mmCIF file of C-alpha atoms and ligand atoms in Angstrom:
data_model
loop_
_atom_site.group_PDB
_atom_site.id
_atom_site.type_symbol
_atom_site.label_atom_id
_atom_site.label_comp_id
_atom_site.label_asym_id
_atom_site.label_seq_id
_atom_site.Cartn_x
_atom_site.Cartn_y
_atom_site.Cartn_z
ATOM 1 C CA MET F 1062 33.166 46.615 119.094
ATOM 2 C CA ASP F 1063 34.867 43.832 117.176
ATOM 3 C CA THR F 1064 33.059 40.752 119.011
ATOM 4 C CA ASP F 1065 30.178 41.307 122.113
ATOM 5 C CA VAL F 1066 31.820 38.159 123.745
ATOM 6 C CA LEU F 1067 35.133 37.046 123.807
ATOM 7 C CA ILE F 1068 35.739 33.720 125.535
ATOM 8 C CA VAL F 1069 39.452 32.541 126.147
ATOM 9 C CA GLY F 1070 39.797 28.865 126.895
ATOM 10 C CA GLY F 1071 38.512 26.606 124.335
ATOM 11 C CA GLY F 1072 37.423 23.296 126.475
ATOM 12 C CA PRO F 1073 34.503 22.262 127.235
ATOM 13 C CA ALA F 1074 33.380 24.920 129.311
ATOM 14 C CA GLY F 1075 34.102 27.789 126.765
ATOM 15 C CA LEU F 1076 33.493 25.535 123.881
ATOM 16 C CA ALA F 1077 29.604 25.394 125.647
ATOM 17 C CA ALA F 1078 29.487 29.187 126.779
ATOM 18 C CA ALA F 1079 30.104 29.974 122.928
ATOM 19 C CA ILE F 1080 27.463 27.908 122.017
ATOM 20 C CA ALA F 1081 25.098 29.082 123.819
ATOM 21 C CA ILE F 1082 26.111 32.385 123.216
ATOM 22 C CA ARG F 1083 25.587 31.909 119.903
ATOM 23 C CA GLN F 1084 22.658 30.356 120.070
ATOM 24 C CA LYS F 1085 21.324 33.733 121.439
ATOM 25 C CA GLY F 1086 22.109 35.685 118.682
ATOM 26 C CA LEU F 1087 25.262 37.566 119.891
ATOM 27 C CA GLY F 1088 28.641 37.488 118.452
ATOM 28 C CA VAL F 1089 31.408 35.650 120.343
ATOM 29 C CA THR F 1090 35.871 35.100 119.839
ATOM 30 C CA LEU F 1091 37.133 31.841 120.788
ATOM 31 C CA ILE F 1092 40.767 31.601 121.976
ATOM 32 C CA ASP F 1093 42.659 28.633 123.023
ATOM 33 C CA SER F 1094 46.608 28.541 123.189
ATOM 34 C CA ARG F 1095 45.979 24.668 122.134
ATOM 35 C CA THR F 1096 44.530 23.169 119.483
ATOM 36 C CA PRO F 1097 42.285 20.021 118.533
ATOM 37 C CA PRO F 1098 41.109 17.361 119.759
ATOM 38 C CA ILE F 1099 42.620 18.842 122.992
ATOM 39 C CA ASP F 1100 42.959 16.485 125.491
ATOM 40 C CA LYS F 1101 42.829 16.118 129.464
ATOM 41 C CA ALA F 1102 43.031 13.352 131.994
ATOM 42 C CA CYS F 1103 39.273 12.887 132.842
ATOM 43 C CA GLY F 1104 36.511 9.906 134.301
ATOM 44 C CA GLU F 1105 34.832 10.210 131.030
ATOM 45 C CA GLY F 1106 31.354 10.491 132.434
ATOM 46 C CA LEU F 1107 28.441 12.302 131.356
ATOM 47 C CA LEU F 1108 25.301 12.115 133.978
ATOM 48 C CA PRO F 1109 21.967 12.248 132.527
ATOM 49 C CA GLU F 1110 22.503 16.417 134.003
ATOM 50 C CA ALA F 1111 25.205 16.512 131.552
ATOM 51 C CA THR F 1112 23.561 15.087 128.354
ATOM 52 C CA SER F 1113 20.495 17.166 129.055
ATOM 53 C CA ALA F 1114 22.578 19.921 128.925
ATOM 54 C CA LEU F 1115 24.703 18.912 125.828
ATOM 55 C CA ARG F 1116 20.979 18.034 124.276
ATOM 56 C CA ASP F 1117 20.389 22.095 124.687
ATOM 57 C CA LEU F 1118 23.562 22.895 123.030
ATOM 58 C CA GLY F 1119 22.093 21.182 119.555
ATOM 59 C CA ILE F 1120 24.087 17.956 120.389
ATOM 60 C CA GLU F 1121 22.678 14.695 120.968
ATOM 61 C CA LEU F 1122 24.998 11.431 121.973
ATOM 62 C CA ASP F 1123 23.233 8.263 121.191
ATOM 63 C CA ARG F 1124 24.954 4.849 121.305
ATOM 64 C CA ALA F 1125 26.506 5.439 117.872
ATOM 65 C CA SER F 1126 28.438 8.414 119.548
ATOM 66 C CA ALA F 1127 28.808 7.190 123.454
ATOM 67 C CA ALA F 1128 28.276 4.622 125.390
ATOM 68 C CA PRO F 1129 25.099 4.341 127.730
ATOM 69 C CA PHE F 1130 25.611 3.946 131.397
ATOM 70 C CA ALA F 1131 22.449 3.355 133.897
ATOM 71 C CA GLY F 1132 23.266 4.019 137.150
ATOM 72 C CA ILE F 1133 25.952 4.121 139.494
ATOM 73 C CA ARG F 1134 27.233 1.346 141.945
ATOM 74 C CA PHE F 1135 29.422 2.125 145.409
ATOM 75 C CA SER F 1136 31.091 -1.015 146.568
ATOM 76 C CA ASP F 1137 34.384 -1.426 149.487
ATOM 77 C CA GLY F 1138 35.131 -4.835 148.745
ATOM 78 C CA ASN F 1139 32.506 -5.772 151.591
ATOM 79 C CA PHE F 1140 29.667 -3.991 151.194
ATOM 80 C CA SER F 1141 28.290 -2.663 147.352
ATOM 81 C CA ALA F 1142 24.676 -0.463 146.790
ATOM 82 C CA ALA F 1143 23.596 -0.002 143.477
ATOM 83 C CA ALA F 1144 21.037 2.745 142.002
ATOM 84 C CA ARG F 1145 19.474 3.278 138.556
ATOM 85 C CA PHE F 1146 19.071 6.752 136.657
ATOM 86 C CA SER F 1147 15.206 6.798 136.824
ATOM 87 C CA ARG F 1148 15.023 9.824 134.072
ATOM 88 C CA GLY F 1149 17.347 10.576 131.468
ATOM 89 C CA MET F 1150 20.405 9.054 129.546
ATOM 90 C CA ALA F 1151 23.834 9.259 131.075
ATOM 91 C CA PHE F 1152 26.887 8.614 128.781
ATOM 92 C CA GLY F 1153 30.634 7.737 128.895
ATOM 93 C CA LEU F 1154 32.845 8.826 125.546
ATOM 94 C CA ARG F 1155 36.393 9.715 124.957
ATOM 95 C CA ARG F 1156 37.168 13.510 126.128
ATOM 96 C CA THR F 1157 38.943 13.453 122.507
ATOM 97 C CA ALA F 1158 35.450 13.069 121.013
ATOM 98 C CA LEU F 1159 33.433 15.073 123.300
ATOM 99 C CA HIS F 1160 36.175 17.565 122.344
ATOM 100 C CA ARG F 1161 35.124 17.495 118.673
ATOM 101 C CA LEU F 1162 31.506 17.015 118.666
ATOM 102 C CA LEU F 1163 31.671 20.603 121.130
ATOM 103 C CA VAL F 1164 34.479 21.936 117.936
ATOM 104 C CA ASP F 1165 31.599 20.787 115.280
ATOM 105 C CA ARG F 1166 28.712 22.160 116.374
ATOM 106 C CA ALA F 1167 30.656 25.415 117.684
ATOM 107 C CA SER F 1168 31.665 25.706 114.049
ATOM 108 C CA GLU F 1169 27.956 25.239 112.676
ATOM 109 C CA ALA F 1170 27.199 27.654 114.936
ATOM 110 C CA GLY F 1171 29.329 29.908 113.426
ATOM 111 C CA VAL F 1172 31.853 30.511 115.928
ATOM 112 C CA PRO F 1173 35.343 31.893 115.366
ATOM 113 C CA VAL F 1174 38.104 29.966 117.061
ATOM 114 C CA LEU F 1175 41.515 30.715 116.443
ATOM 115 C CA TRP F 1176 43.200 27.453 117.760
ATOM 116 C CA GLY F 1177 47.344 27.453 119.022
ATOM 117 C CA THR F 1178 46.389 30.845 119.750
ATOM 118 C CA ARG F 1179 48.237 33.091 123.526
ATOM 119 C CA ILE F 1180 46.558 36.194 125.218
ATOM 120 C CA SER F 1181 49.579 38.704 125.705
ATOM 121 C CA ALA F 1182 47.927 41.738 127.278
ATOM 122 C CA LEU F 1183 44.632 41.861 128.760
ATOM 123 C CA HIS F 1184 42.889 45.197 129.272
ATOM 124 C CA SER F 1185 38.690 45.953 130.429
ATOM 125 C CA ALA F 1186 37.689 47.093 126.819
ATOM 126 C CA GLY F 1187 40.083 44.647 124.863
ATOM 127 C CA ALA F 1188 43.091 41.663 124.349
ATOM 128 C CA TRP F 1189 46.141 41.702 122.389
ATOM 129 C CA VAL F 1190 46.515 38.782 120.707
ATOM 130 C CA ASN F 1191 48.899 38.052 117.687
ATOM 131 C CA GLY F 1192 49.985 41.770 118.034
ATOM 132 C CA ARG F 1193 46.666 42.626 117.387
ATOM 133 C CA LEU F 1194 43.785 43.905 119.709
ATOM 134 C CA ILE F 1195 40.023 42.520 120.109
ATOM 135 C CA ARG F 1196 38.209 44.578 121.014
ATOM 136 C CA TYR F 1197 34.618 43.090 123.341
ATOM 137 C CA ARG F 1198 31.937 43.806 125.333
ATOM 138 C CA TRP F 1199 32.118 41.043 127.400
ATOM 139 C CA LEU F 1200 35.584 38.813 128.655
ATOM 140 C CA ILE F 1201 34.740 35.277 129.405
ATOM 141 C CA GLY F 1202 37.571 32.912 131.380
ATOM 142 C CA ALA F 1203 37.129 29.120 130.830
ATOM 143 C CA ASP F 1204 40.327 28.482 131.246
ATOM 144 C CA GLY F 1205 40.628 26.545 133.504
ATOM 145 C CA ARG F 1206 41.387 25.612 137.408
ATOM 146 C CA HIS F 1207 44.173 28.186 136.725
ATOM 147 C CA SER F 1208 42.530 30.872 134.687
ATOM 148 C CA ALA F 1209 44.663 33.904 133.439
ATOM 149 C CA VAL F 1210 41.265 35.884 132.763
ATOM 150 C CA ARG F 1211 40.475 35.294 137.071
ATOM 151 C CA ARG F 1212 43.735 36.907 137.855
ATOM 152 C CA PHE F 1213 43.435 39.308 135.435
ATOM 153 C CA ALA F 1214 40.222 40.426 136.812
ATOM 154 C CA LYS F 1215 41.454 39.925 140.466
ATOM 155 C CA ILE F 1216 38.979 37.321 141.408
ATOM 156 C CA GLY F 1217 40.270 35.642 144.850
ATOM 157 C CA SER F 1218 39.397 32.069 144.904
ATOM 158 C CA THR F 1219 39.633 29.481 147.888
ATOM 159 C CA ARG F 1220 41.617 26.677 148.007
ATOM 160 C CA GLY F 1221 40.426 23.129 148.360
ATOM 161 C CA ARG F 1222 42.483 20.105 149.024
ATOM 162 C CA SER F 1223 43.983 19.122 146.045
ATOM 163 C CA ARG F 1224 44.264 15.526 145.479
ATOM 164 C CA PHE F 1225 45.359 13.656 141.721
ATOM 165 C CA GLY F 1226 43.075 12.015 139.193
ATOM 166 C CA PHE F 1227 44.955 9.702 136.656
ATOM 167 C CA ARG F 1228 42.893 7.664 134.130
ATOM 168 C CA ARG F 1229 43.790 5.468 131.338
ATOM 169 C CA HIS F 1230 41.445 2.822 129.061
ATOM 170 C CA TYR F 1231 41.461 -0.426 128.276
ATOM 171 C CA ALA F 1232 40.086 -2.500 125.868
ATOM 172 C CA VAL F 1233 37.323 -5.056 127.361
ATOM 173 C CA ALA F 1234 33.770 -5.114 127.529
ATOM 174 C CA PRO F 1235 31.893 -3.386 130.113
ATOM 175 C CA TRP F 1236 30.623 -5.959 132.213
ATOM 176 C CA THR F 1237 28.335 -4.003 133.883
ATOM 177 C CA ASP F 1238 25.765 -1.477 132.484
ATOM 178 C CA LEU F 1239 26.888 0.972 135.899
ATOM 179 C CA VAL F 1240 29.392 3.181 136.676
ATOM 180 C CA GLU F 1241 31.595 1.244 139.677
ATOM 181 C CA VAL F 1242 32.718 3.704 142.252
ATOM 182 C CA HIS F 1243 35.643 1.112 144.462
ATOM 183 C CA TRP F 1244 36.492 2.942 147.784
ATOM 184 C CA GLY F 1245 39.591 1.782 149.044
ATOM 185 C CA GLN F 1246 41.853 3.263 151.755
ATOM 186 C CA ARG F 1247 41.704 7.026 150.644
ATOM 187 C CA CYS F 1248 41.613 6.349 147.213
ATOM 188 C CA GLN F 1249 38.897 5.137 144.850
ATOM 189 C CA VAL F 1250 38.298 3.612 141.311
ATOM 190 C CA VAL F 1251 35.906 4.606 139.308
ATOM 191 C CA LEU F 1252 35.179 2.277 135.528
ATOM 192 C CA THR F 1253 33.214 4.450 132.780
ATOM 193 C CA PRO F 1254 31.969 2.400 129.752
ATOM 194 C CA THR F 1255 33.760 4.599 127.460
ATOM 195 C CA GLY F 1256 32.650 1.731 124.087
ATOM 196 C CA GLU F 1257 31.486 -1.000 123.479
ATOM 197 C CA ARG F 1258 34.866 -2.925 124.177
ATOM 198 C CA GLU F 1259 36.314 -0.052 125.779
ATOM 199 C CA ILE F 1260 36.346 1.458 129.644
ATOM 200 C CA CYS F 1261 38.470 3.900 131.111
ATOM 201 C CA VAL F 1262 39.505 3.445 134.092
ATOM 202 C CA SER F 1263 40.542 6.414 137.399
ATOM 203 C CA LEU F 1264 42.382 7.040 140.237
ATOM 204 C CA PHE F 1265 41.404 9.262 142.541
ATOM 205 C CA THR F 1266 44.194 9.720 145.012
ATOM 206 C CA ALA F 1267 45.876 12.839 147.536
ATOM 207 C CA ASP F 1268 49.477 10.019 146.867
ATOM 208 C CA ALA F 1269 50.833 11.368 143.223
ATOM 209 C CA HIS F 1270 53.273 8.803 143.533
ATOM 210 C CA ARG F 1271 50.815 6.485 143.178
ATOM 211 C CA ARG F 1272 50.303 5.095 140.178
ATOM 212 C CA LEU F 1273 46.995 2.983 138.580
ATOM 213 C CA ASP F 1274 49.162 -0.018 138.044
ATOM 214 C CA ARG F 1275 50.267 -0.196 141.783
ATOM 215 C CA ALA F 1276 46.769 1.225 143.133
ATOM 216 C CA LEU F 1277 45.004 -1.496 141.772
ATOM 217 C CA SER F 1278 46.400 -4.175 143.815
ATOM 218 C CA GLN F 1279 44.025 -2.824 146.182
ATOM 219 C CA PHE F 1280 41.058 -3.947 143.863
ATOM 220 C CA PRO F 1281 41.526 -7.633 142.933
ATOM 221 C CA GLY F 1282 38.253 -8.190 141.623
ATOM 222 C CA ILE F 1283 39.356 -4.816 139.492
ATOM 223 C CA ALA F 1284 42.851 -6.592 138.913
ATOM 224 C CA ARG F 1285 41.504 -9.980 137.284
ATOM 225 C CA ARG F 1286 38.759 -8.027 135.477
ATOM 226 C CA LEU F 1287 41.936 -5.574 133.775
ATOM 227 C CA CYS F 1288 44.125 -8.635 133.736
ATOM 228 C CA ASP F 1289 43.945 -9.449 130.113
ATOM 229 C CA ALA F 1290 42.731 -5.958 128.753
ATOM 230 C CA ARG F 1291 45.203 -4.512 126.365
ATOM 231 C CA PRO F 1292 45.737 -0.599 127.883
ATOM 232 C CA VAL F 1293 44.282 1.378 124.771
ATOM 233 C CA SER F 1294 45.922 5.135 125.925
ATOM 234 C CA ALA F 1295 48.519 6.052 128.044
ATOM 235 C CA GLU F 1296 47.659 6.924 131.911
ATOM 236 C CA ALA F 1297 47.503 10.751 131.989
ATOM 237 C CA GLY F 1298 46.838 12.495 135.411
ATOM 238 C CA ALA F 1299 45.723 15.711 136.471
ATOM 239 C CA VAL F 1300 44.804 17.647 139.417
ATOM 240 C CA THR F 1301 41.223 18.099 141.410
ATOM 241 C CA SER F 1302 40.127 19.759 144.467
ATOM 242 C CA LEU F 1303 37.007 21.306 145.451
ATOM 243 C CA ALA F 1304 37.558 24.876 144.979
ATOM 244 C CA GLY F 1305 36.343 28.027 143.599
ATOM 245 C CA ALA F 1306 36.430 31.525 142.542
ATOM 246 C CA ARG F 1307 35.091 33.750 145.159
ATOM 247 C CA ALA F 1308 32.676 35.748 142.957
ATOM 248 C CA VAL F 1309 31.979 34.470 139.002
ATOM 249 C CA THR F 1310 31.177 38.375 137.457
ATOM 250 C CA ARG F 1311 33.659 41.515 137.646
ATOM 251 C CA GLY F 1312 32.615 44.205 135.978
ATOM 252 C CA ASN F 1313 32.606 43.286 132.509
ATOM 253 C CA VAL F 1314 34.449 39.179 133.210
ATOM 254 C CA ALA F 1315 32.506 36.457 134.303
ATOM 255 C CA LEU F 1316 34.002 32.691 135.240
ATOM 256 C CA VAL F 1317 33.128 29.626 133.600
ATOM 257 C CA GLY F 1318 33.891 25.707 134.211
ATOM 258 C CA ASP F 1319 36.781 24.917 136.132
ATOM 259 C CA ALA F 1320 37.299 28.525 135.981
ATOM 260 C CA SER F 1321 34.844 29.105 138.183
ATOM 261 C CA CYS F 1322 34.678 26.336 140.310
ATOM 262 C CA THR F 1323 35.387 22.613 140.608
ATOM 263 C CA VAL F 1324 34.124 19.955 142.344
ATOM 264 C CA ASP F 1325 37.021 16.923 142.940
ATOM 265 C CA GLY F 1326 36.676 14.573 139.898
ATOM 266 C CA VAL F 1327 35.329 11.341 141.975
ATOM 267 C CA ALA F 1328 32.751 13.584 141.966
ATOM 268 C CA GLY F 1329 31.889 13.324 137.907
ATOM 269 C CA GLN F 1330 29.824 16.140 137.745
ATOM 270 C CA GLY F 1331 32.879 18.486 136.243
ATOM 271 C CA LEU F 1332 31.093 18.608 132.651
ATOM 272 C CA SER F 1333 27.473 19.072 133.527
ATOM 273 C CA LEU F 1334 28.206 22.299 136.037
ATOM 274 C CA ALA F 1335 30.334 23.650 133.025
ATOM 275 C CA PHE F 1336 27.658 23.037 130.649
ATOM 276 C CA ARG F 1337 24.920 23.947 132.758
ATOM 277 C CA GLN F 1338 27.122 27.094 133.282
ATOM 278 C CA ALA F 1339 27.337 27.849 129.892
ATOM 279 C CA LEU F 1340 22.880 28.052 129.139
ATOM 280 C CA ALA F 1341 22.791 30.435 131.821
ATOM 281 C CA LEU F 1342 25.530 32.864 131.383
ATOM 282 C CA ALA F 1343 24.177 32.830 127.747
ATOM 283 C CA ASP F 1344 20.720 34.048 129.282
ATOM 284 C CA ALA F 1345 22.619 36.792 131.012
ATOM 285 C CA LEU F 1346 24.751 37.814 128.752
ATOM 286 C CA ALA F 1347 21.172 38.340 126.065
ATOM 287 C CA ARG F 1348 19.219 40.038 128.777
ATOM 288 C CA GLY F 1349 22.784 42.326 129.287
ATOM 289 C CA ASN F 1350 22.033 41.306 133.100
ATOM 290 C CA LEU F 1351 26.040 39.426 134.603
ATOM 291 C CA ALA F 1352 23.908 39.524 138.462
ATOM 292 C CA LEU F 1353 22.114 36.958 136.739
ATOM 293 C CA TYR F 1354 23.953 34.450 136.028
ATOM 294 C CA GLN F 1355 26.280 35.350 139.206
ATOM 295 C CA SER F 1356 22.861 33.640 140.935
ATOM 296 C CA ALA F 1357 22.879 30.829 138.510
ATOM 297 C CA HIS F 1358 25.822 29.924 139.050
ATOM 298 C CA GLN F 1359 25.224 29.365 143.325
ATOM 299 C CA ARG F 1360 22.435 27.193 143.019
ATOM 300 C CA ILE F 1361 24.260 24.995 140.095
ATOM 301 C CA VAL F 1362 26.860 24.425 142.099
ATOM 302 C CA ARG F 1363 24.783 24.092 145.507
ATOM 303 C CA THR F 1364 24.048 20.636 145.372
ATOM 304 C CA ALA F 1365 27.263 19.301 143.688
ATOM 305 C CA THR F 1366 29.440 21.299 146.144
ATOM 306 C CA ARG F 1367 27.480 19.184 149.679
ATOM 307 C CA MET F 1368 27.381 16.169 147.492
ATOM 308 C CA THR F 1369 31.372 16.452 146.854
ATOM 309 C CA ARG F 1370 31.603 17.022 150.443
ATOM 310 C CA LEU F 1371 29.625 13.995 151.474
ATOM 311 C CA LEU F 1372 32.513 11.951 149.275
ATOM 312 C CA LEU F 1373 35.573 13.455 150.348
ATOM 313 C CA LEU F 1374 34.236 12.960 154.387
ATOM 314 C CA MET F 1375 34.165 9.169 152.932
ATOM 315 C CA ASN F 1376 37.690 8.973 151.491
ATOM 316 C CA SER F 1377 39.324 11.140 154.407
ATOM 317 C CA SER F 1378 37.609 8.409 156.835
ATOM 318 C CA ALA F 1379 37.653 4.953 157.043
ATOM 319 C CA THR F 1380 35.138 4.474 159.402
ATOM 320 C CA ILE F 1381 32.363 7.192 157.871
ATOM 321 C CA ARG F 1382 33.500 4.565 154.639
ATOM 322 C CA ARG F 1383 32.321 2.006 156.316
ATOM 323 C CA LYS F 1384 29.223 2.975 157.811
ATOM 324 C CA ALA F 1385 28.429 5.058 154.284
ATOM 325 C CA LEU F 1386 28.742 2.028 152.493
ATOM 326 C CA ARG F 1387 26.476 -0.223 155.062
ATOM 327 C CA LEU F 1388 24.090 2.427 155.092
ATOM 328 C CA PHE F 1389 23.488 2.725 151.589
ATOM 329 C CA ALA F 1390 23.884 -1.177 150.669
ATOM 330 C CA THR F 1391 21.080 -1.998 153.225
ATOM 331 C CA ARG F 1392 18.572 1.129 152.692
ATOM 332 C CA PRO F 1393 18.685 1.139 148.966
ATOM 333 C CA ALA F 1394 15.900 3.772 148.629
ATOM 334 C CA LEU F 1395 18.622 6.600 150.346
ATOM 335 C CA PHE F 1396 20.674 5.613 148.452
ATOM 336 C CA ALA F 1397 19.052 5.919 145.144
ATOM 337 C CA LYS F 1398 17.461 8.838 146.360
ATOM 338 C CA MET F 1399 20.556 10.735 146.434
ATOM 339 C CA ILE F 1400 22.183 9.652 143.278
ATOM 340 C CA ALA F 1401 18.773 11.141 141.616
ATOM 341 C CA VAL F 1402 20.305 14.191 143.387
ATOM 342 C CA HIS F 1403 23.588 13.401 142.249
ATOM 343 C CA ALA F 1404 22.273 12.900 138.802
ATOM 344 C CA GLY F 1405 20.266 16.032 138.533
ATOM 345 C CA GLU F 1406 16.599 14.352 138.744
ATOM 346 C CA THR F 1407 16.157 16.319 141.906
ATOM 347 C CA PRO F 1408 16.646 19.747 140.682
ATOM 348 C CA SER F 1409 19.851 21.150 142.534
ATOM 349 C CA GLY F 1410 19.436 23.540 144.952
ATOM 350 C CA SER F 1411 15.655 22.555 145.914
ATOM 351 C CA LEU F 1412 14.303 22.334 149.487
ATOM 352 C CA ARG F 1413 13.936 18.403 148.186
ATOM 353 C CA ALA F 1414 17.366 17.681 147.700
ATOM 354 C CA ALA F 1415 18.473 19.834 150.123
ATOM 355 C CA GLY F 1416 17.168 17.360 152.745
ATOM 356 C CA ILE F 1417 17.980 14.345 151.210
ATOM 357 C CA LEU F 1418 21.815 15.475 151.131
ATOM 358 C CA SER F 1419 21.100 16.806 155.016
ATOM 359 C CA LEU F 1420 19.622 13.305 155.766
ATOM 360 C CA GLY F 1421 22.347 11.440 154.239
ATOM 361 C CA TRP F 1422 24.924 13.793 156.232
ATOM 362 C CA ARG F 1423 23.692 13.219 159.678
ATOM 363 C CA VAL F 1424 22.630 9.529 159.398
ATOM 364 C CA LEU F 1425 26.262 9.315 158.676
ATOM 365 C CA CYS F 1426 27.977 11.821 160.919
ATOM 366 C CA ALA F 1427 25.901 10.670 163.926
HETATM 367 C C1 FAD J 86 40.826 13.052 136.703
HETATM 368 C C2 FAD J 86 39.166 13.860 136.561
HETATM 369 C C3 FAD J 86 38.416 13.023 136.301
HETATM 370 C C4 FAD J 86 37.537 13.616 135.960
HETATM 371 N N1 FAD J 86 35.712 12.657 136.076
HETATM 372 C C5 FAD J 86 35.191 13.373 135.854
HETATM 373 C C6 FAD J 86 33.789 12.893 135.111
HETATM 374 O O1 FAD J 86 33.804 11.490 134.629
HETATM 375 N N2 FAD J 86 32.692 13.960 134.868
HETATM 376 C C7 FAD J 86 32.531 15.041 134.350
HETATM 377 O O2 FAD J 86 31.367 15.849 134.064
HETATM 378 N N3 FAD J 86 33.973 15.815 135.277
HETATM 379 C C8 FAD J 86 34.601 15.392 135.615
HETATM 380 N N4 FAD J 86 36.317 15.590 135.794
HETATM 381 C C9 FAD J 86 36.253 17.570 135.745
HETATM 382 C C10 FAD J 86 35.504 17.400 134.568
HETATM 383 O O3 FAD J 86 36.719 17.526 134.156
HETATM 384 C C11 FAD J 86 36.242 18.723 134.064
HETATM 385 O O4 FAD J 86 35.095 20.109 135.236
HETATM 386 C C12 FAD J 86 36.334 19.763 133.365
HETATM 387 O O5 FAD J 86 37.005 19.290 132.100
HETATM 388 C C13 FAD J 86 36.160 21.550 132.972
HETATM 389 O O6 FAD J 86 36.451 21.710 131.759
HETATM 390 P P1 FAD J 86 36.538 23.475 131.648
HETATM 391 O O7 FAD J 86 36.613 23.706 129.662
HETATM 392 O O8 FAD J 86 36.037 24.207 132.670
HETATM 393 O O9 FAD J 86 38.523 23.349 131.773
HETATM 394 P P2 FAD J 86 39.759 22.483 130.923
HETATM 395 O O10 FAD J 86 38.931 21.337 130.083
HETATM 396 O O11 FAD J 86 40.523 22.701 132.475
HETATM 397 O O12 FAD J 86 39.802 23.596 129.988
HETATM 398 C C14 FAD J 86 40.370 25.065 129.655
HETATM 399 C C15 FAD J 86 41.364 25.460 128.247
HETATM 400 O O13 FAD J 86 41.763 26.806 128.930
HETATM 401 C C16 FAD J 86 42.836 26.463 128.099
HETATM 402 N N5 FAD J 86 43.224 27.760 128.274
HETATM 403 C C17 FAD J 86 44.058 27.575 129.250
HETATM 404 N N6 FAD J 86 44.702 28.495 129.781
HETATM 405 C C18 FAD J 86 44.460 29.389 128.397
HETATM 406 C C19 FAD J 86 45.180 31.169 128.455
HETATM 407 N N7 FAD J 86 45.778 31.071 128.970
HETATM 408 N N8 FAD J 86 44.769 31.335 126.862
HETATM 409 C C20 FAD J 86 44.251 30.214 126.242
HETATM 410 N N9 FAD J 86 43.607 29.355 126.542
HETATM 411 C C21 FAD J 86 43.977 28.506 127.554
HETATM 412 C C22 FAD J 86 43.576 25.324 127.864
HETATM 413 O O14 FAD J 86 44.258 24.664 126.657
HETATM 414 C C23 FAD J 86 42.198 24.149 127.745
HETATM 415 O O15 FAD J 86 41.514 24.169 126.340
HETATM 416 C C24 FAD J 86 37.216 15.721 136.368
HETATM 417 C C25 FAD J 86 38.268 15.841 136.597
HETATM 418 C C26 FAD J 86 39.579 15.081 136.747
HETATM 419 C C27 FAD J 86 40.883 16.174 136.868
#
């Protein structure tokens, strides 16, 4: 055996899994076809659950490394509702900066990484890499939403309706300490602070041809704020959807991060889920029982999936969106509870979390 665990994919999920597995004392090798720092279109917000999981991985975010935010505001031009996190810290930071932190921590933990390396073939006991067979006990697919490892393990996936996410950074001091989600006609613009003088603006839409500049005309308040701000990155895009693998383990293969499930980017939860899955996966591997990971994964994604369905319902129906925004604005305590569930302050999968979400759901659909 060359390594206990071979991880394919060195994005946030793969690196987090590698660190967590090393922390359990197992040997791990990681492979990624790209070279760092790896960028990707992302809203770049880390909810308190993500920062707490990062702490468990040995990465402590602070004001020097990231831009803190204190809660979330929803608005649609008519109604606005805001809620502050009651526990934990949330941060925005550029995707490349997050990747650098994870790469440095993986190196400190002693993870051998083969960057710019492709796997030419996978077998149940080994993978051909650069003309050499790497034998492993477990194989982890952390290779994103189009996972080759998932295909290799013959694990099917559910298909959600795809949307498109675009993001660009602007040199402007954040005007609020909240992440703002602005709801428009079948699209959302999300503003996340990523520095003392920088924000990340993301657009979520089902229209592949829509771009930030055109979309911002629907949001005159944001357009006014950004009119003098210099864009400091190119507009980048990615496909996003609510979808998942039909199973997250098969034999000696496990999936983590977007390879195992994706929630629509507007939920801002993909990274929290990936880091928490990585910790659960390491725990299961240390006990030599991947079934533990399958059940932990279900618990981890359950609430995020329900919350995302609610957000997508607000996206697709103008009536429900208006009703929801009015409800949140007039019942701030309900909105605060939903944000607490969303941010992981009410443990996901708990009866209380499920109760709060179904209350919101029932009120909206009544
Ligand atoms: C527009 C948008 C906005 C988002 N905003 C947020 C947000 O604000 N907060 C949040 O928490 N989440 C957000 N998300 C979700 C988050 O970006 C993802 O959940 C996260 O990137 C998942 O990380 P990952 O490591 O699983 O996958 P990826 O980041 O896709 O990494 C996969 C890695 O695998 C490598 N790879 C792929 N195939 C192979 C192969 N065959 N061999 C070797 N390597 C391979 C790739 O090079 C890549 O490095 C957003 C998503 C989108 C699309």
